[in-house]
mmCIF file of C-alpha atoms in Angstrom:
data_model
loop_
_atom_site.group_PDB
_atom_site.id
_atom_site.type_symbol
_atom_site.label_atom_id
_atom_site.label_comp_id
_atom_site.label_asym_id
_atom_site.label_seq_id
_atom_site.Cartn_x
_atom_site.Cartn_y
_atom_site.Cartn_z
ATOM 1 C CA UNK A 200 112.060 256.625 -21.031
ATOM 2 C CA UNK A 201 110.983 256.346 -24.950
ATOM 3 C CA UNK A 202 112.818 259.109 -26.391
ATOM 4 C CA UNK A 203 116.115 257.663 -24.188
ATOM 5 C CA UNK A 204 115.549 253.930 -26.169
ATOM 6 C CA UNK A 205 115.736 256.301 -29.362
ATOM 7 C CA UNK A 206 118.783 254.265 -31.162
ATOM 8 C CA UNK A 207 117.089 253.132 -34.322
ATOM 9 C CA UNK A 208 117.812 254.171 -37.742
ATOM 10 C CA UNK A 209 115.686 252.087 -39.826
ATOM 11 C CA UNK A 210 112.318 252.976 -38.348
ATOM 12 C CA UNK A 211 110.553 255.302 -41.103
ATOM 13 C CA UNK A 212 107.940 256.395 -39.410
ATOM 14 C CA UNK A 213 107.804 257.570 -35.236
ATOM 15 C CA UNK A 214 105.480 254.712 -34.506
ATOM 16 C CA UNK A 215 106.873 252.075 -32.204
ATOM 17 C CA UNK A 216 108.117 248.973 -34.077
ATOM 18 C CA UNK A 217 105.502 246.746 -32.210
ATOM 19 C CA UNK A 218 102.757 248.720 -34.278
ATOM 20 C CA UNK A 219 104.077 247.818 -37.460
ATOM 21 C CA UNK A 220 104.788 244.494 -37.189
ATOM 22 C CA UNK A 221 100.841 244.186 -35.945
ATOM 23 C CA UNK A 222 99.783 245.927 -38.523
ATOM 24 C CA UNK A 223 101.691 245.266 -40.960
ATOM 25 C CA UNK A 224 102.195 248.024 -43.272
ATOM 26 C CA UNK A 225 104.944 246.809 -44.781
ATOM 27 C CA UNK A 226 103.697 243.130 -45.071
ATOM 28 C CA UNK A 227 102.557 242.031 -48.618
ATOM 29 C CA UNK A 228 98.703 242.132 -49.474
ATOM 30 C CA UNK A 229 98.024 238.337 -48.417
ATOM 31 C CA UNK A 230 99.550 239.568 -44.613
ATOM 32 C CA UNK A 231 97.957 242.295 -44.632
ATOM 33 C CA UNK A 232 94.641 241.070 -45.152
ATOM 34 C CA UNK A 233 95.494 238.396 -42.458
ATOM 35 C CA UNK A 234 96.458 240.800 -40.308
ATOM 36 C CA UNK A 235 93.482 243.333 -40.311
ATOM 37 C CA UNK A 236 91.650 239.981 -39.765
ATOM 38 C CA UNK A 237 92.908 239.376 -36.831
ATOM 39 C CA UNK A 238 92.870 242.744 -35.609
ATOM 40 C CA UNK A 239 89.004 243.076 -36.628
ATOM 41 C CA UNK A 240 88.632 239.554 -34.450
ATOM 42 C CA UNK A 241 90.572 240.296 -31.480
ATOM 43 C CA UNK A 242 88.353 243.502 -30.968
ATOM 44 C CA UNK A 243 85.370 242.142 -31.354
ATOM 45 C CA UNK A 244 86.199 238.869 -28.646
ATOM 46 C CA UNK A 245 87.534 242.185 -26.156
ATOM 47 C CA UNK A 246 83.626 243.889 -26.848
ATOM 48 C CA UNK A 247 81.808 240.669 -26.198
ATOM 49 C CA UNK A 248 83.195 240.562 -22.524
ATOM 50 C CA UNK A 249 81.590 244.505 -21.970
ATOM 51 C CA UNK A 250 78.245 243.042 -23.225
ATOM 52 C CA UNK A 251 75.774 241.900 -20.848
ATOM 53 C CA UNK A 252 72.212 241.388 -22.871
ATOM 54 C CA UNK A 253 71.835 238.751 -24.531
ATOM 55 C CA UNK A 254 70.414 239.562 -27.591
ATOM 56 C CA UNK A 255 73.656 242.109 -28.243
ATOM 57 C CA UNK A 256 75.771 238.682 -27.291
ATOM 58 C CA UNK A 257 74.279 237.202 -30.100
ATOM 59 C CA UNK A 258 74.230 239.410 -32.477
ATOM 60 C CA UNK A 259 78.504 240.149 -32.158
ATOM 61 C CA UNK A 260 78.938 236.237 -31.994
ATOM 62 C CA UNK A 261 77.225 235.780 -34.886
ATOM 63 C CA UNK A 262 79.721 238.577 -36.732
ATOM 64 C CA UNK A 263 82.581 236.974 -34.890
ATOM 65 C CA UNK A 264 81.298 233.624 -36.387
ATOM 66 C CA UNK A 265 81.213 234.974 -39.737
ATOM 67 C CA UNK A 266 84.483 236.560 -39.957
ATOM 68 C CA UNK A 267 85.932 233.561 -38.578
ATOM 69 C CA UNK A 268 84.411 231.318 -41.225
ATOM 70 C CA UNK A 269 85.590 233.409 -43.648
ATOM 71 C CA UNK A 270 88.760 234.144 -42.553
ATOM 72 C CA UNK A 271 89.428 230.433 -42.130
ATOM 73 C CA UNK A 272 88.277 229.271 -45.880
ATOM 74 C CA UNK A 273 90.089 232.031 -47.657
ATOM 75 C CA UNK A 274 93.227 230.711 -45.747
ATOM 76 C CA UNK A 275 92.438 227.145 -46.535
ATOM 77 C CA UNK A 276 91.426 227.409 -49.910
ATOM 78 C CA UNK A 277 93.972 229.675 -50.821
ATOM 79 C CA UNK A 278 97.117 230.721 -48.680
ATOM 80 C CA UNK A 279 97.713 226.921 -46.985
ATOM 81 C CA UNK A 280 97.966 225.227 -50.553
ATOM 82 C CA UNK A 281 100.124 227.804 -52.206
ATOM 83 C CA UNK A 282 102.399 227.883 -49.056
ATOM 84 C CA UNK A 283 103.332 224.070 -48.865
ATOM 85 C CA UNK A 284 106.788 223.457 -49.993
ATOM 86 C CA UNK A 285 107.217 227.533 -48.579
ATOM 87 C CA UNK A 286 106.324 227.421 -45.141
ATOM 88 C CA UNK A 287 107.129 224.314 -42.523
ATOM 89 C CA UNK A 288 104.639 221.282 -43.326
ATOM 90 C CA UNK A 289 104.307 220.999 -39.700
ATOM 91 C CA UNK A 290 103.172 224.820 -39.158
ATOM 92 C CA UNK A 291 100.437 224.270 -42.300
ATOM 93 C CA UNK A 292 99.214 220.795 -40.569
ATOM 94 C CA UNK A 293 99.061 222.148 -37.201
ATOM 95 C CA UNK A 294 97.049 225.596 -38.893
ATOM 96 C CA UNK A 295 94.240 223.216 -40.532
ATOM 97 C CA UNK A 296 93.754 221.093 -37.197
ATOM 98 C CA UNK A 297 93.687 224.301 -35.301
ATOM 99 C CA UNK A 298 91.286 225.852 -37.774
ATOM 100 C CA UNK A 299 88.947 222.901 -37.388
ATOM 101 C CA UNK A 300 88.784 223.109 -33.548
ATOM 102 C CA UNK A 301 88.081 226.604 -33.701
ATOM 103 C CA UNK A 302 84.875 225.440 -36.528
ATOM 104 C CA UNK A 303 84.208 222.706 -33.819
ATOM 105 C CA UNK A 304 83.853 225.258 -31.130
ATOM 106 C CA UNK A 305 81.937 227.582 -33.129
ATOM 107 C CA UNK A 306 79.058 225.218 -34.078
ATOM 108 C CA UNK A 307 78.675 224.058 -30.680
ATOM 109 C CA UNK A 308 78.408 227.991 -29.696
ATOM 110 C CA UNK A 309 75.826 228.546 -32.741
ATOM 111 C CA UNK A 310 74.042 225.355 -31.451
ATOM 112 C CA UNK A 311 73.232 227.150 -28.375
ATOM 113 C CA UNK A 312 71.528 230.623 -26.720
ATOM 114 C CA UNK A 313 73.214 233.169 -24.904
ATOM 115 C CA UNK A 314 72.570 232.540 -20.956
ATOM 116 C CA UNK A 315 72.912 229.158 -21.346
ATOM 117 C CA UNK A 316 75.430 227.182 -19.434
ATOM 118 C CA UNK A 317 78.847 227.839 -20.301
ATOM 119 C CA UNK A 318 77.884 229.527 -23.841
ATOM 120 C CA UNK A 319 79.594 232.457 -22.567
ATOM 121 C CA UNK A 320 83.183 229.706 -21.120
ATOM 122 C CA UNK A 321 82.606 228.763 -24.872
ATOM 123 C CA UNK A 322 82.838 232.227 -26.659
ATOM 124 C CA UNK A 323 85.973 233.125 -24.078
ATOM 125 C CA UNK A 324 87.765 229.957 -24.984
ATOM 126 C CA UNK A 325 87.595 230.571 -28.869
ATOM 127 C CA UNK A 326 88.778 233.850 -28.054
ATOM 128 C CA UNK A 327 91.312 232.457 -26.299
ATOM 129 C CA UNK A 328 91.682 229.338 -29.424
ATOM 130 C CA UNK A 329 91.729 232.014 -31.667
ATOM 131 C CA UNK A 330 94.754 234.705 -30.153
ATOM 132 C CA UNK A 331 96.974 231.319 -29.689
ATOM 133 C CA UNK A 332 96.792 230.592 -33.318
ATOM 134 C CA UNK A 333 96.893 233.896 -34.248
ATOM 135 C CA UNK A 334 100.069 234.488 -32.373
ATOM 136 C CA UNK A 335 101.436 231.131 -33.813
ATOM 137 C CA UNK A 336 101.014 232.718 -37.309
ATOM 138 C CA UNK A 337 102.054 236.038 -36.305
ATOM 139 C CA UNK A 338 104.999 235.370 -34.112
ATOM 140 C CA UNK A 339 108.924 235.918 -35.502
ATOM 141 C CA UNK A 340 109.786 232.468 -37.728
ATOM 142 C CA UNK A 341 106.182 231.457 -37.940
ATOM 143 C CA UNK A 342 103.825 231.047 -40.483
ATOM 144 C CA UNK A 343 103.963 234.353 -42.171
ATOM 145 C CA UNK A 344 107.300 235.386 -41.825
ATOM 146 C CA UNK A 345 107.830 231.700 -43.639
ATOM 147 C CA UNK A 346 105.635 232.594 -46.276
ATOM 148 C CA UNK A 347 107.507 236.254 -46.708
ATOM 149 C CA UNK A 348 110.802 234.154 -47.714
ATOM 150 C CA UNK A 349 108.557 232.366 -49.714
ATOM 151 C CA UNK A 350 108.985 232.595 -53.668
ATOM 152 C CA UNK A 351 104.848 232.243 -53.796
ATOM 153 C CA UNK A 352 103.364 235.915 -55.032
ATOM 154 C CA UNK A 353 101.860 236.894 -51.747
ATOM 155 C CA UNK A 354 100.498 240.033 -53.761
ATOM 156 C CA UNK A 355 98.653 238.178 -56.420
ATOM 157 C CA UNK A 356 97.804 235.474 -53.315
ATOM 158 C CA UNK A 357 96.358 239.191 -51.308
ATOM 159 C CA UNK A 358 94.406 239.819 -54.739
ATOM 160 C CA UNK A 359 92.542 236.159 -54.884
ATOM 161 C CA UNK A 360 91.880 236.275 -51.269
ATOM 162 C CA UNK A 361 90.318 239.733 -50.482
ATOM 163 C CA UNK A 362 88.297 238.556 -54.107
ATOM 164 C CA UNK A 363 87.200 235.014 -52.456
ATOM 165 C CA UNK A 364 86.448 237.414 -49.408
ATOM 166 C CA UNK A 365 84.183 239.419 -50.787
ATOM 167 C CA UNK A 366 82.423 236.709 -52.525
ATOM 168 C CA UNK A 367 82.211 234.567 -49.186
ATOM 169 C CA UNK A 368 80.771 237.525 -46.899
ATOM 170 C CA UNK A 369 78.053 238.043 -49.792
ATOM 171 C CA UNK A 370 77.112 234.493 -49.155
ATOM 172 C CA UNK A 371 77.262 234.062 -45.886
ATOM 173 C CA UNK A 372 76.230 237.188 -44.685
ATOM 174 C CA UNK A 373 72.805 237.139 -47.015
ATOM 175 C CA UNK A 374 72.987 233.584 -45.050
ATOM 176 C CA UNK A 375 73.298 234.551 -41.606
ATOM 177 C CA UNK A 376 71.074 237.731 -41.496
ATOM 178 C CA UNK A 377 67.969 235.473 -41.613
#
């Protein structure tokens, strides 16, 4: 049925569509980044449900919970204020409250053990926080395809972030490998 659907001049490559709008390979740096983000995220929330011993639950959520921090403050600190006036106020307001629900959720799952009651309902749910406001950022008119009419330099935006990244994951990660 694939090769019949085969109508499409501008695709460059024989990968479905789908796959490059997830991935982004066309997407400026500041996307990109984003993107693999959320890729990196969404896998690790799909290899928590296989786990069953504890001590391998906690050890992913604490990854998830660092790439999540990081993720979130590189966003905040960086893309969020050079997007106003770009992308919707409404979509950048709705982003920060989201982003501080998901930080809610997260220290209540850090203030707990794994086999607890409902720590494992808690880790589903921000998986389930997370993909909603992933797809909200993701999705056709939201906030990156906003930003990509933008006039803001999402390359030299891609360049400060993966930068504030790095720095961030030092930190934290020397933090949370006590």
């Amino acid at each position: 049925m694939a090769a019949a659907t085969k109508t499409s001049t501008k695709a460059k490559t024989a990968k479905p569509r789908k796959s490059t709008r997830r991935t982004g390979r066309r997407d400026p740096l500041a996307i990109r980044l984003l993107k693999q983000d959320h890729r990196e995220v969404e896998a690790m929330f799909d290899e928590y449900e296989q786990l069953e011993a504890d001590k391998d639950k906690l050890a992913l959520f604490n990854k998830i919970a660092l790439a999540l921090k990081v993720h979130t403050q590189i966003e905040e600190e960086i893309l969020y204020p050079e997007s106003r006036g770009e992308v919707e106020d409404d979509l950048i307001d709705e982003a920060y409250v989201e982003h501080d629900g998901a930080k809610k959720l997260i220290a209540e799952i850090e203030a707990m053990k794994p086999g607890q009651e409902f720590y494992d309902a808690k880790v589903k749910v921000l998986g389930e926080y997370i993909k909603h406001h992933v797809k909200e950022e993701e999705q056709p008119g939201g906030f990156f395809a906003q930003a990509k009419k933008g006039d803001e330099d999402l390359e030299a935006i891609g360049e400060r972030m993966k930068a504030r990244k790095e720095e961030l994951m030092a930190k934290m990660g020397g933090k949370a490998a006590h």
